[in-house]
Short mmCIF file of C-alpha atoms in Angstrom, two decimals:
data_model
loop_
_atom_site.label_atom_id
_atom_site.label_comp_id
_atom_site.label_asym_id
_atom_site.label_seq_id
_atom_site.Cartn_x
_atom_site.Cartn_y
_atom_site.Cartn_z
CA UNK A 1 49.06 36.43 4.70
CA UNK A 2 45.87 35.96 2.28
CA UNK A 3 42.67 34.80 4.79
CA UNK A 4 42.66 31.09 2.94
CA UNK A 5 45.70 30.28 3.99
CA UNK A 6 44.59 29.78 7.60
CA UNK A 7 42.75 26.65 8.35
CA UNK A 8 40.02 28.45 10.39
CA UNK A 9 39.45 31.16 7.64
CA UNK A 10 39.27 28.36 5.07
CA UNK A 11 36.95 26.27 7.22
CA UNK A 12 34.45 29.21 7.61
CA UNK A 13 34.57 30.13 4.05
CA UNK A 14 33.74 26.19 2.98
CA UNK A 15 30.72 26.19 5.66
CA UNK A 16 29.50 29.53 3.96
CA UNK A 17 29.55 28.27 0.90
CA UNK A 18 27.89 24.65 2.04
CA UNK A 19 25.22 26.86 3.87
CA UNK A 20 24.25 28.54 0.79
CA UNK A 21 24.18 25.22 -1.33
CA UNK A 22 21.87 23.72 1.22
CA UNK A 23 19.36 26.72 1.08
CA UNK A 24 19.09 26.73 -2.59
CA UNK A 25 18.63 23.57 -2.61
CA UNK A 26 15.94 22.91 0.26
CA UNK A 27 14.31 25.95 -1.77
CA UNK A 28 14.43 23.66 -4.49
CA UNK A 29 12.87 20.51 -2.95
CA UNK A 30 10.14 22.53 -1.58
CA UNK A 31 9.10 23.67 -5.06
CA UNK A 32 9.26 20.43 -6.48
CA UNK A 33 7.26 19.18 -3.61
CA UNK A 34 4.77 22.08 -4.07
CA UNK A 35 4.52 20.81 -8.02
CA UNK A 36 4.30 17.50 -7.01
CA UNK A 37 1.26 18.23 -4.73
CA UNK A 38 -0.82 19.88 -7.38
CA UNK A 39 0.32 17.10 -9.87
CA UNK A 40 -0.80 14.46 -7.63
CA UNK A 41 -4.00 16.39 -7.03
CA UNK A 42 -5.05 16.88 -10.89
CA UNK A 43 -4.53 13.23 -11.73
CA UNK A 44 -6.17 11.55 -8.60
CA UNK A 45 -8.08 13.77 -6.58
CA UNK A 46 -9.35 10.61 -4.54
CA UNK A 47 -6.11 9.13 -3.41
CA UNK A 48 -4.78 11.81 -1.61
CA UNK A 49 -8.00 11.82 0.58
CA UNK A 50 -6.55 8.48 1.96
CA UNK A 51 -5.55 8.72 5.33
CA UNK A 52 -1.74 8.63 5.50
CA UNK A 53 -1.55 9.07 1.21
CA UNK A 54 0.92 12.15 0.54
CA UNK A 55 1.53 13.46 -2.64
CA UNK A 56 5.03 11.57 -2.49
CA UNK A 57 3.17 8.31 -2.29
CA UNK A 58 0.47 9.47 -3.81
CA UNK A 59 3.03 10.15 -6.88
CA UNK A 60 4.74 6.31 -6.03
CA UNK A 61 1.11 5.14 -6.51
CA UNK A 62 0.17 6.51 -10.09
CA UNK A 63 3.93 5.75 -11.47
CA UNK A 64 2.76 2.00 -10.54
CA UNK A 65 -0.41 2.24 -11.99
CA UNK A 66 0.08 3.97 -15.34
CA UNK A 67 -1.96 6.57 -17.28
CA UNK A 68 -5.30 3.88 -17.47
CA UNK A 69 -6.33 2.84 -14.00
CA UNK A 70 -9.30 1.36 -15.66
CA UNK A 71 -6.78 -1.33 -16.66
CA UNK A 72 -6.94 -2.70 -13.26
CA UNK A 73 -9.85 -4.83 -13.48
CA UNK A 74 -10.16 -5.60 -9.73
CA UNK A 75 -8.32 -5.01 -6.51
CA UNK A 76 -6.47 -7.81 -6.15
CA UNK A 77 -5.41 -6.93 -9.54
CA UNK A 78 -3.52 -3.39 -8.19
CA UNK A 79 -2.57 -5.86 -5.19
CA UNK A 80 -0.74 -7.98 -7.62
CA UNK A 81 0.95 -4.76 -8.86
CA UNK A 82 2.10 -3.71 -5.58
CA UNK A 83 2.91 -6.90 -4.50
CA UNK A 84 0.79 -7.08 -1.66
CA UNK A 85 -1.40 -10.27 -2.81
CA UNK A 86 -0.66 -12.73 -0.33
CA UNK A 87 1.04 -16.12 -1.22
CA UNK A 88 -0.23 -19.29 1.16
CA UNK A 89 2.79 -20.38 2.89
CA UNK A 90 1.07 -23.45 4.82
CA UNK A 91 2.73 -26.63 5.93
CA UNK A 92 0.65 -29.64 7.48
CA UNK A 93 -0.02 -27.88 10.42
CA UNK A 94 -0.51 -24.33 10.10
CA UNK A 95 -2.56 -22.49 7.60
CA UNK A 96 -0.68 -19.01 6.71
CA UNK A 97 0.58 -16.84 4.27
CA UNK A 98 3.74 -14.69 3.27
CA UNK A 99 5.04 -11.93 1.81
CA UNK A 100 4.35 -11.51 -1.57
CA UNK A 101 8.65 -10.39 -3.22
CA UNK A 102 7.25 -9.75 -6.41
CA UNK A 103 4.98 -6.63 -7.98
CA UNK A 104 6.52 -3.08 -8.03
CA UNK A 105 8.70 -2.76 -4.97
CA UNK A 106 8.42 1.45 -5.10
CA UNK A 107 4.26 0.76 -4.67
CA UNK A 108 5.10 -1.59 -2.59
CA UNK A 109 7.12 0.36 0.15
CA UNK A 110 4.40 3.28 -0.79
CA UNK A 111 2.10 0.85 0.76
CA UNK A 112 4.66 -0.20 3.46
CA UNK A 113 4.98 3.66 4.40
CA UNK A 114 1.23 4.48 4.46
CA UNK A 115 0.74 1.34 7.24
CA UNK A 116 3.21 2.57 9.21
CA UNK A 117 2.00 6.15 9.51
CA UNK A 118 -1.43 4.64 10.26
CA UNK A 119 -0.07 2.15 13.25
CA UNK A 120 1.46 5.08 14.42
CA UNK A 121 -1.33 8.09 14.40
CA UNK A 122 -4.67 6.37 13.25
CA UNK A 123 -6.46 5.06 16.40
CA UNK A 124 -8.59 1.99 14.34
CA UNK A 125 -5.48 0.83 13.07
CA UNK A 126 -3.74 0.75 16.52
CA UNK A 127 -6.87 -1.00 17.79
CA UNK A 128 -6.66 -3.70 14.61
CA UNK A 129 -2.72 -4.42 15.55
CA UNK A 130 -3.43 -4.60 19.07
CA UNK A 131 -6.49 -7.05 18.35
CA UNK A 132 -4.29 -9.08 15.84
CA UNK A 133 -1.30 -9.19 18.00
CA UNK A 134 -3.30 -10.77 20.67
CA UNK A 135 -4.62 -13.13 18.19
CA UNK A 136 -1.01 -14.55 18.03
CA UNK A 137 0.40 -12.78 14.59
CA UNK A 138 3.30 -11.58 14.37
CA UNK A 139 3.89 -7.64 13.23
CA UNK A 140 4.90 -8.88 9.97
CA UNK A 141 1.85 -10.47 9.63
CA UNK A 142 -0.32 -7.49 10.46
CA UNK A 143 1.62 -5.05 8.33
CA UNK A 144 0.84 -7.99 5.49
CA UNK A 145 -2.50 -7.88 6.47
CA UNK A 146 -2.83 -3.79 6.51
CA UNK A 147 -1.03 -3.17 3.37
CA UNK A 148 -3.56 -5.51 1.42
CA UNK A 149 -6.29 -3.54 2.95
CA UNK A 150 -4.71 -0.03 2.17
CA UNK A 151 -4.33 -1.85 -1.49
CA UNK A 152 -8.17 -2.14 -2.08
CA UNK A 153 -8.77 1.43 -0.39
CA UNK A 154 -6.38 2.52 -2.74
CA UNK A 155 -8.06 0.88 -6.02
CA UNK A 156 -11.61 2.21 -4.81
CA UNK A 157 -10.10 6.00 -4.53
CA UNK A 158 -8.26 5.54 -8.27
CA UNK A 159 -11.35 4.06 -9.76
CA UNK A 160 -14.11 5.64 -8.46
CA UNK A 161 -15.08 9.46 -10.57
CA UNK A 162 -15.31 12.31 -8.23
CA UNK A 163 -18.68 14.17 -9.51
CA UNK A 164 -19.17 17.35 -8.73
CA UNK A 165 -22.78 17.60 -8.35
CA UNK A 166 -24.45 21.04 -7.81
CA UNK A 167 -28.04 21.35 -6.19
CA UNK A 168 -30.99 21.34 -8.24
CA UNK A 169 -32.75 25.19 -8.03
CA UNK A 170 -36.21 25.24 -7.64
CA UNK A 171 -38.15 27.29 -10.18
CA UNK A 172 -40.70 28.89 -7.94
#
């Protein structure tokens, strides 16, 4: 009797071959990560330096923005883009605002993503949510709130020119 023909043999010899696949292709990932790291680096050096910025969103980011960043002529401009610009939403009574459904909704969850890392592991932001959840908003309302500030963070670190600026030498 040939080994396939029995259900365990056969089961062990698909798993083998499944194991394999996976391997190559984590192996895979991780060099495409790796690429995308240095990528991300070359084209904004800045952005990455933002606190909860990977070079997955990081990559998210500058597929929003284009090759010209210059183009952006203001933050609320890139919050636009990401659709993060909030949209008054007030009736007689209350003064508030909503979600903004339009802009690029790939920068937009890259913005999503970067507040949540930061209510999770950045202590200022924990105190901020804490501060505005006593003030009576609701979490939907403070991740609003956090991913139009992580917007204009994220303008002034793909706008602004890192310099490299070496010490003068003194002659004497």
């Amino acid at each position: 009797m040939t080994p396939m023909v029995q259900p365990a043999a056969a089961a062990k010899f698909t798993l083998r071959r499944l194991a394999r696949r996976y391997q190559r292709l984590d192996l895979e990932i991780t060099e495409y990560d790796a690429e995308l790291a240095t990528l991300a680096a070359q084209a904004a050096p800045g952005l990455l330096a933002v606190y909860g910025v990977g070079p997955e969103t990081a990559a998210r980011l500058l597929a929003a923005v284009g090759d010209d960043p210059e183009r952006l002529h203001s933050e609320a401009a890139l919050a636009h883009l990401c659709g993060t610009a909030p949209i008054p939403a007030s009736s007689g009574r209350r003064d508030r605002h909503r979600l903004n459904r339009g802009g690029d909704r790939s920068a937009n969850a890259a913005l999503y993503r970067i507040a949540v890392v930061r209510m999770r592991h950045d202590a200022r932001t924990r105190d901020y949510v804490t501060r505005r959840t006593a003030q009576g908003l609701q979490k939907k309302d403070i991740i609003r709130c956090l991913k139009r500030y992580i917007a204009r963070e994220i303008y002034r670190a793909l706008t602004c020119t890192v310099t490299t600026e070496t010490p003068l030498q003194s002659t004497a």
